[in-house]
Tab-separated table of C-alpha atoms in Angstrom:
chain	number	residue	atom	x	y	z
A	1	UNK	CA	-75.921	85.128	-10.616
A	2	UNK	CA	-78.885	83.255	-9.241
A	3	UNK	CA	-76.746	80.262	-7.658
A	4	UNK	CA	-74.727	82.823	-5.121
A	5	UNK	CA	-76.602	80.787	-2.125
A	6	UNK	CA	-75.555	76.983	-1.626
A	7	UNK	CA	-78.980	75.602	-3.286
A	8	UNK	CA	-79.874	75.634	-6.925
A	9	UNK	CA	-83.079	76.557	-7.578
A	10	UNK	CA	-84.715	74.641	-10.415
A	11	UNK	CA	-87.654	75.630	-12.232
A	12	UNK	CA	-90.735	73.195	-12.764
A	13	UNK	CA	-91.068	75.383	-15.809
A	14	UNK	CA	-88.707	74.790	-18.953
A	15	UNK	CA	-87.832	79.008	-19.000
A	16	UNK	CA	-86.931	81.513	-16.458
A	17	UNK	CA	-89.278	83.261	-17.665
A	18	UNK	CA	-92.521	83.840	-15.871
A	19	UNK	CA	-91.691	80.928	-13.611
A	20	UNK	CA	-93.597	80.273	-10.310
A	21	UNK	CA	-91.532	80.782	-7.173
A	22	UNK	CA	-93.528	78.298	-5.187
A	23	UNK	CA	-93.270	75.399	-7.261
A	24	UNK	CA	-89.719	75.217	-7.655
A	25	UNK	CA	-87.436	72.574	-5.941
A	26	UNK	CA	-84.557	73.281	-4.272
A	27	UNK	CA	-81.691	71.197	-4.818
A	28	UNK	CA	-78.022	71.459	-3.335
A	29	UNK	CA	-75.190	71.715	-5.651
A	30	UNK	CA	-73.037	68.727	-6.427
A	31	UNK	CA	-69.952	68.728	-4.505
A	32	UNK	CA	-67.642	67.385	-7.136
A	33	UNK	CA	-64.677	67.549	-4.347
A	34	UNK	CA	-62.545	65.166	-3.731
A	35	UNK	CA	-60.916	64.232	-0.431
A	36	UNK	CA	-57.219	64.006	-0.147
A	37	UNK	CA	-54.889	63.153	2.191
A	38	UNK	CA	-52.508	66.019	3.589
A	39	UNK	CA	-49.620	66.974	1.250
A	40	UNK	CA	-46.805	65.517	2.872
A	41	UNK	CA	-43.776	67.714	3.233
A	42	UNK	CA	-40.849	67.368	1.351
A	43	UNK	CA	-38.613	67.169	3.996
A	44	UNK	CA	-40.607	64.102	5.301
A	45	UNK	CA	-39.691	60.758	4.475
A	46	UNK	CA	-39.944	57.205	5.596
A	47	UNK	CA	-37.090	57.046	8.445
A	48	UNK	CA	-36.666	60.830	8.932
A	49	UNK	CA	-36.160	61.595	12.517
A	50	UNK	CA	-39.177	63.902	13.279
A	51	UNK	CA	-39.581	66.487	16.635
A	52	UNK	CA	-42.867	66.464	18.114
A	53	UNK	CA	-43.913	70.099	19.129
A	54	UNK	CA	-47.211	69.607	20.987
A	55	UNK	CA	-49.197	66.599	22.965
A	56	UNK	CA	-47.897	64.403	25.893
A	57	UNK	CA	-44.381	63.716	24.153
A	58	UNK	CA	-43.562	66.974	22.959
A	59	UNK	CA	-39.845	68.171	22.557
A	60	UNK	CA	-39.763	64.124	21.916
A	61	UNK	CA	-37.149	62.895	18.425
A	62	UNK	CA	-39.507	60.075	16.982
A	63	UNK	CA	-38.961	58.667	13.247
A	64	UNK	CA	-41.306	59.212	10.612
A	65	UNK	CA	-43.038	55.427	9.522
A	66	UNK	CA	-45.426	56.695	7.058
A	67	UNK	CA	-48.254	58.964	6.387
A	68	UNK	CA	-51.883	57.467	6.786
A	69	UNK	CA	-54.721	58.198	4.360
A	70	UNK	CA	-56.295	60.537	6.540
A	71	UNK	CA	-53.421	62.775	6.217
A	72	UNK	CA	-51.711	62.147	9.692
A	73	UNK	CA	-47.974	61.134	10.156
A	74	UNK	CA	-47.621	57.160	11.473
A	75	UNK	CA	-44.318	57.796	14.087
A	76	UNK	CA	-43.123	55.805	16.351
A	77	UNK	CA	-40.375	56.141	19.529
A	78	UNK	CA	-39.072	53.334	18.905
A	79	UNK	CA	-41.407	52.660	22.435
A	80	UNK	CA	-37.931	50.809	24.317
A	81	UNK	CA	-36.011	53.948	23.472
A	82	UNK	CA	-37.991	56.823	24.509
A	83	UNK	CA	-41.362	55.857	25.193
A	84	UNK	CA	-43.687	57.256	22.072
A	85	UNK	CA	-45.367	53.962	20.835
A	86	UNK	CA	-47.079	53.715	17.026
A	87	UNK	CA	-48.943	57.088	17.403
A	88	UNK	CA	-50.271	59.251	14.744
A	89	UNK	CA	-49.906	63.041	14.337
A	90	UNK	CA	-50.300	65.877	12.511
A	91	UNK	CA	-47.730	67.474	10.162
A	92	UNK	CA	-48.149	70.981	10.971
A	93	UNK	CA	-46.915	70.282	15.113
A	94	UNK	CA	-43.906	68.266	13.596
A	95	UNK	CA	-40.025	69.639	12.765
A	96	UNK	CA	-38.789	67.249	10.297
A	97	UNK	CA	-34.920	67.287	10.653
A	98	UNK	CA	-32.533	66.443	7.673
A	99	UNK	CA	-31.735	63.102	9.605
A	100	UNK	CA	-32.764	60.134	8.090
A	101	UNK	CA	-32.764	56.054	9.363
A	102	UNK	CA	-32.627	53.954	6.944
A	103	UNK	CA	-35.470	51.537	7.873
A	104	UNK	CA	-36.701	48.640	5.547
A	105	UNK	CA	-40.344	49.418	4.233
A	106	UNK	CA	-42.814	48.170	6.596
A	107	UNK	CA	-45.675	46.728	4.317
A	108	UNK	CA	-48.184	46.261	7.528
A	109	UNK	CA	-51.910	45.754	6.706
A	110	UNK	CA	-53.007	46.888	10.146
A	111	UNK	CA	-50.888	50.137	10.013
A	112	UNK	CA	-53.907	52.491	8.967
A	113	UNK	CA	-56.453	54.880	10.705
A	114	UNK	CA	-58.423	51.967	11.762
A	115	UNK	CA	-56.592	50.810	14.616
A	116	UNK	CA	-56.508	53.813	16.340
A	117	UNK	CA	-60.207	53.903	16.376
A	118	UNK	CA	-61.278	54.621	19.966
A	119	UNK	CA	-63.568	51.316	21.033
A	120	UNK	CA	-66.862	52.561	21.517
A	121	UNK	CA	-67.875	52.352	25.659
A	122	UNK	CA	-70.520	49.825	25.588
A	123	UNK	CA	-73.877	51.346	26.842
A	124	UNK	CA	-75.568	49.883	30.510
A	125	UNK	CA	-79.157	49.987	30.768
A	126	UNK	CA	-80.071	52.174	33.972
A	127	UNK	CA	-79.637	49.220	36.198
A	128	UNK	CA	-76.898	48.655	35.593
A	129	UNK	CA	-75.555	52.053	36.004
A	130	UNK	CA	-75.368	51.883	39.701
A	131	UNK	CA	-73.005	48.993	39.778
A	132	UNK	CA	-69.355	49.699	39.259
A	133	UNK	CA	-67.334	47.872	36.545
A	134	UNK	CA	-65.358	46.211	38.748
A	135	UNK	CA	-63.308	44.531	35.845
A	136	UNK	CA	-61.598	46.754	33.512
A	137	UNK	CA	-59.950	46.280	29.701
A	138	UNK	CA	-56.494	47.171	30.056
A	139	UNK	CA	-56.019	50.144	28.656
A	140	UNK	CA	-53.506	49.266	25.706
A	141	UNK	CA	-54.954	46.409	24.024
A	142	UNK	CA	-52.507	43.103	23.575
A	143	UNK	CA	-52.875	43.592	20.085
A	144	UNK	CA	-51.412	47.184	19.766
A	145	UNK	CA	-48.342	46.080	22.116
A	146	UNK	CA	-47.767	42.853	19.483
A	147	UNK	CA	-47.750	45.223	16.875
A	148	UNK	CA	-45.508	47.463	18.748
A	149	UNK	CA	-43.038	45.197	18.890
A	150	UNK	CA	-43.098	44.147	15.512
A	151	UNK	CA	-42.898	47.197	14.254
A	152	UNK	CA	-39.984	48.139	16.386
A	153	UNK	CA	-38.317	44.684	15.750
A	154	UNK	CA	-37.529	46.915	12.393
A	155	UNK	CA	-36.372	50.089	13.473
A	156	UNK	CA	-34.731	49.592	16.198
A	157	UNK	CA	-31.774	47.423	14.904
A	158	UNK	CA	-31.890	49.959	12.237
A	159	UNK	CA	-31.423	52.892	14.430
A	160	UNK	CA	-28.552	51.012	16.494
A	161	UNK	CA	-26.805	51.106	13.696
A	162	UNK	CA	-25.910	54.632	13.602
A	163	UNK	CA	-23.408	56.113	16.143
A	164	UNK	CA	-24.878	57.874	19.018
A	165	UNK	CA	-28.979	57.534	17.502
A	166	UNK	CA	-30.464	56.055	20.128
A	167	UNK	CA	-29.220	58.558	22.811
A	168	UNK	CA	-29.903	61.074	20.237
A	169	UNK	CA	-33.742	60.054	20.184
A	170	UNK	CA	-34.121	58.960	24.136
A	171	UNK	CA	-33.298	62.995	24.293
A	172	UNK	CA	-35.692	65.955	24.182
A	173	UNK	CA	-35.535	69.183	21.872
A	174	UNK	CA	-35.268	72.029	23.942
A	175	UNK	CA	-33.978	75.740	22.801
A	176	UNK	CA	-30.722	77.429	25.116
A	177	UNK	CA	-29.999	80.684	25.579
A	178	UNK	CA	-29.017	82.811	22.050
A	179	UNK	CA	-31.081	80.009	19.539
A	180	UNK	CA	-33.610	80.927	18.064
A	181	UNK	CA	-35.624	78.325	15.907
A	182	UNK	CA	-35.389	80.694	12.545
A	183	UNK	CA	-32.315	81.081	12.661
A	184	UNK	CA	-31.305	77.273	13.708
A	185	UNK	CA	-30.999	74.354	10.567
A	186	UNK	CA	-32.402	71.140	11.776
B	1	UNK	CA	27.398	82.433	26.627
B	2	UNK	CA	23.910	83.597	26.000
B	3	UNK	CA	24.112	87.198	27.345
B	4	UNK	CA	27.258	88.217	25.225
B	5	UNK	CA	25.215	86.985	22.355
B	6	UNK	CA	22.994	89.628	22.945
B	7	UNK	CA	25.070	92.351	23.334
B	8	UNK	CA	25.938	92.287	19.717
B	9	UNK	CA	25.220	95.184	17.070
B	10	UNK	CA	22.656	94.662	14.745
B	11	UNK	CA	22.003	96.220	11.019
B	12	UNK	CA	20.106	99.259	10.112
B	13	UNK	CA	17.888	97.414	8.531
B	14	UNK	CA	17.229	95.123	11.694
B	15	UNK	CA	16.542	97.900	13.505
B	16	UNK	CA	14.194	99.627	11.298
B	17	UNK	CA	12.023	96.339	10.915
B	18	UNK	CA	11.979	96.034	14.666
B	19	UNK	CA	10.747	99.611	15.310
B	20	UNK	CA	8.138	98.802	12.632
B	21	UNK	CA	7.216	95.720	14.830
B	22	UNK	CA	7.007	97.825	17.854
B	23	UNK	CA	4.578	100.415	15.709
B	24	UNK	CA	1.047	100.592	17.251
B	25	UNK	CA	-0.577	100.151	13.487
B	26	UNK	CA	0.944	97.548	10.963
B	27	UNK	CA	-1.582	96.839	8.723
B	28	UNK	CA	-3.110	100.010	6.879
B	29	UNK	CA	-5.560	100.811	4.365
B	30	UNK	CA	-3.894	101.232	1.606
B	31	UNK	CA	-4.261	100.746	-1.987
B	32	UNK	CA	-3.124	96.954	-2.612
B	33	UNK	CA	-4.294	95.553	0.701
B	34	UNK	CA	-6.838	92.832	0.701
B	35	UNK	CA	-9.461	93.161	3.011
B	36	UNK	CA	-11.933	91.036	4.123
B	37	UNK	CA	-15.767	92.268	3.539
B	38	UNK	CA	-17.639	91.509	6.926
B	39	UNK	CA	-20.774	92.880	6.509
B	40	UNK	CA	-22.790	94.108	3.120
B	41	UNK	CA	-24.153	91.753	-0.341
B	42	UNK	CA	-20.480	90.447	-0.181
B	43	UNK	CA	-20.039	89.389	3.314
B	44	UNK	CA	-17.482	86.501	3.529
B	45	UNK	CA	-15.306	87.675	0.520
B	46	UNK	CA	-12.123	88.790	-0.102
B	47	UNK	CA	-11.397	91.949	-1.906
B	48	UNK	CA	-8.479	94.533	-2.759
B	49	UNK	CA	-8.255	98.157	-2.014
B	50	UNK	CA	-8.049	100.119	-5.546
B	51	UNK	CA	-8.741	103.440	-4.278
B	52	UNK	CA	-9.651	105.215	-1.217
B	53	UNK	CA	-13.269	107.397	-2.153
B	54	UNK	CA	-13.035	109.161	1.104
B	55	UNK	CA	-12.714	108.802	4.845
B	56	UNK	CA	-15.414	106.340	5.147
B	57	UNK	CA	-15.450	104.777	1.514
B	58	UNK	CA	-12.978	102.232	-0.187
B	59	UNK	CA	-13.292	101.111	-3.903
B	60	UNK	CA	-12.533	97.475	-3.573
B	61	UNK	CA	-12.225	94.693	-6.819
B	62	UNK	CA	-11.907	91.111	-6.031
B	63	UNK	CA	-11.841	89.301	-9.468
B	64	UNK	CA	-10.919	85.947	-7.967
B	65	UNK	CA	-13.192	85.953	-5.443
B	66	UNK	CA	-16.130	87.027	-6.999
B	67	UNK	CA	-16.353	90.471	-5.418
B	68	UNK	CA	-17.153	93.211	-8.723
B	69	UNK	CA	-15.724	96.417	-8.360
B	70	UNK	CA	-17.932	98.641	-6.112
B	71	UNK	CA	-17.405	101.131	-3.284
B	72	UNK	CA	-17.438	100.211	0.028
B	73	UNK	CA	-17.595	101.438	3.881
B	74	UNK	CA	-14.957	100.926	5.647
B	75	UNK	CA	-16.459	99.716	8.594
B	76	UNK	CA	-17.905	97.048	6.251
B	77	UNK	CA	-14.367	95.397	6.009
B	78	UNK	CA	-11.228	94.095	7.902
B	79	UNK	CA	-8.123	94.476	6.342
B	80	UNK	CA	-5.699	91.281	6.228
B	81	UNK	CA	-1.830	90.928	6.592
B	82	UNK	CA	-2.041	90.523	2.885
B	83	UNK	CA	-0.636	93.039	0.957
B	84	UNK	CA	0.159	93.067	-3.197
B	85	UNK	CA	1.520	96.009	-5.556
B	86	UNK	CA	-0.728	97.431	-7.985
B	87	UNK	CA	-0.923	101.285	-8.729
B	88	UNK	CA	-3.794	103.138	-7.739
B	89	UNK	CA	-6.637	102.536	-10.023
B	90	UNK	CA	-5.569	99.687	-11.735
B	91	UNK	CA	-8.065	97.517	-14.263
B	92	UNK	CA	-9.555	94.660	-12.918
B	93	UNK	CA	-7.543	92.614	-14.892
B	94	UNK	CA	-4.358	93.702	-13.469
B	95	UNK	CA	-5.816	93.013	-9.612
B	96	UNK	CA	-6.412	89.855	-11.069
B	97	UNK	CA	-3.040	88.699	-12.405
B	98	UNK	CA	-1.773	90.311	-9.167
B	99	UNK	CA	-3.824	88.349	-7.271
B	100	UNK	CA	-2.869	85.260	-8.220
B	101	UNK	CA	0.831	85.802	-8.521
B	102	UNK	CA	0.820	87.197	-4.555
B	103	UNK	CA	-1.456	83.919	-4.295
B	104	UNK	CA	-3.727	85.861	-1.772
B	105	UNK	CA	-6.480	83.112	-1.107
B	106	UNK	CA	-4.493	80.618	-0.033
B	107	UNK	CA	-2.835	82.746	1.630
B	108	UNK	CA	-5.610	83.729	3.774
B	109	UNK	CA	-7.072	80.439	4.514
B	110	UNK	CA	-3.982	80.147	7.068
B	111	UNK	CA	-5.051	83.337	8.851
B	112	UNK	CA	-6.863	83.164	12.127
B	113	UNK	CA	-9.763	84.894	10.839
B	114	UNK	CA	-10.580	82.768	8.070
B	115	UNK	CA	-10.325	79.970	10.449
B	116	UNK	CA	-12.884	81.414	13.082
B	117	UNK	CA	-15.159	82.392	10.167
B	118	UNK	CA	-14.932	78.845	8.733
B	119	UNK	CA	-16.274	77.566	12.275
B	120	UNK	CA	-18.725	79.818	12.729
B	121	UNK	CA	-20.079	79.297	9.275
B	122	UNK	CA	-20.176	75.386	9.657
B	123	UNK	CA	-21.479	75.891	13.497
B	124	UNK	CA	-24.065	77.403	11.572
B	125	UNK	CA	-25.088	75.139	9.269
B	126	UNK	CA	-24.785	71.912	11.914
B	127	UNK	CA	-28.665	70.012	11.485
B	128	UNK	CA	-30.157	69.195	15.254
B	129	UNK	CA	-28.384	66.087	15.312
B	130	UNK	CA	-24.901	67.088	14.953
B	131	UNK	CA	-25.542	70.007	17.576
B	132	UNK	CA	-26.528	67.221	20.055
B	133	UNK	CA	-23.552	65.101	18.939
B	134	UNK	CA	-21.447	68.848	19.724
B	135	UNK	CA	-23.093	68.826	23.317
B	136	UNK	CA	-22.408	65.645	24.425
B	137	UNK	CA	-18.913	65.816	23.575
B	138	UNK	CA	-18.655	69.401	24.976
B	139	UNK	CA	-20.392	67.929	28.685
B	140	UNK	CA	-18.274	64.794	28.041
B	141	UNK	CA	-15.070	66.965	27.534
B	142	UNK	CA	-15.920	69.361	30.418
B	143	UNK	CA	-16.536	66.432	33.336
B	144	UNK	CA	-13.095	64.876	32.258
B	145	UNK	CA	-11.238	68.378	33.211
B	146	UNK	CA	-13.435	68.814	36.246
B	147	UNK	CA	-12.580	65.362	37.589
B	148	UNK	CA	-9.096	66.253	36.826
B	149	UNK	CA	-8.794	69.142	38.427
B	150	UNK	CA	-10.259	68.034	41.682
B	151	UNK	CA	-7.852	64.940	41.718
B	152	UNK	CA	-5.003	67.229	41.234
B	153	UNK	CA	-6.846	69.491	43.621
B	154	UNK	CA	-7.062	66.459	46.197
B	155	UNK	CA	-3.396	65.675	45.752
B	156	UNK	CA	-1.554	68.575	46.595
């Protein structure tokens, strides 16, 4: 087949046929895909308690808010009981377990991908280079923490609720002696 | 009182059912004994001896518990208390009717090892939540009888 390399090649000339290599234009396929967002695993809901595997709060029980269009999980601690705030991350370093909260929906507008956009550093001319930035942002911005709060103003209650929850999420995952994780049912 | 008591002669039949209580087997494999299958496509089940195939291999029918009849190892079973009458090589049918009369299953759900099979099964099957629920009580449980011990400890 002629189109085995990533451009089409299309003749000035109407016919393959005695066509003349160098005045053909080279134009890249159409890329007819569509991006979606992450299938989200069956096991994960809205209010399933979810154990982080990997980052700064691995071994960490967090519950499951709700999956952001570009495919990551929304989770948070709640941030008073074990100190995970609204974070985002991936399915695939995630256990879901079959325990679920049941949290009202939270219909947030500033939930998405957006606001964990890092703020872009804003760039010094050389002279100003040379003198330290004596004043600095703090580094969680007042409007995450409001948000936070909010958010957790939800959950929490919601996970008091349920005998022994909260101590179950302020604890870590860890694996004892004789369990092994394929043989375990979370 | 109590010692004179004792001193009086018991029944041949008495006797004989105390020897068999001092016997180092009681249960045997025998045709009519229900076993349990430990190991195999049938694990968990309860079954009844039909025949004996050879030294090693028992042909076992459990209509009410949803074992078919096939051969088995004997190493793959434990035999139970549980004993009913049917002759050797008896249709499923019969095993069946026997079964139920001898009521066998309910019979075994007061045995120990139904009851340690039952908790390892649901140990098992316990999601990451209840086994922290298990642990807490466990460490909870276990620093109660410590504290205890050391106050009785203390005391005397």
């Amino acid at each position: 087949c002629k189109q085995q390399h990533d451009q089409a090649v299309v003749s000035t000339q109407s016919g393959h046929y005695g066509r003349d290599p160098t005045e053909d234009v080279k134009r890249p396929l159409t890329n007819r895909r569509k991006v979606k967002p992450t299938k989200l695993r069956s096991s994960i809901k809205p209010g399933t308690v979810l154990i982080l595997l990997a980052g700064a709060h691995r071994g960490k029980r967090v519950i499951f808010l709700k999956q952001l269009p570009s495919g990551l999980l929304l989770v948070t601690g709640p941030y008073k009981i074990n100190g995970v705030p609204l974070r985002r991350v991936d399915q695939a370093y995630v256990i879901a377990t079959s325990t679920v909260v049941e949290i009202p929906a939270i219909a947030n507008d500033k939930l998405t991908d957006a606001m964990f956009k890092r703020k872009a550093k804003p760039t010094k001319n050389e002279r100003e280079m040379f003198i330290e930035n004596t004043s600095e942002e703090p580094k969680i911005s007042a409007e995450r923490i409001a948000l936070q709060k909010e958010v957790d103003a939800v959950v929490v209650p919601a996970v008091k609720k349920v005998e022994m929850l909260p101590s179950y999420l302020r604890s870590k995952f860890t694996l004892t002696k004789g369990q092994f994780p394929h043989q375990l049912k979370f | 009182k109590q010692w004179y008591q004792r001193r009086v002669a018991i029944t041949a039949g008495e006797y004989k059912s105390y020897l068999s209580t001092r016997m180092l087997y009681q249960r045997y494999i025998e045709v009519g004994r229900v076993c349990y299958i430990r190991l195999g496509d049938y694990a968990g089940k309860l079954c009844v001896i039909v025949d004996l195939v050879d030294q090693k291999h028992l042909l076992v029918d459990g209509p009410t518990t949803g074992v078919p009849r096939t051969v088995v190892r004997i190493n793959q079973v434990s035999i139970t208390d549980i004993k009913i009458d049917i002759p050797r090589g008896c249709k499923s049918k019969k095993v069946r009717v026997e079964s139920e009369k001898a009521e066998v299953t309910s019979k075994f759900q007061n045995s120990g090892l139904f009851k340690k099979a039952e908790a390892k099964r649901s140990k098992a099957a316990m999601d990451d939540f209840g086994r922290f629920k298990a642990r807490v009580a466990k460490v909870s449980r276990n620093r109660k009888i410590r504290s205890t011990v050391r106050k009785l400890k203390k005391s005397s």
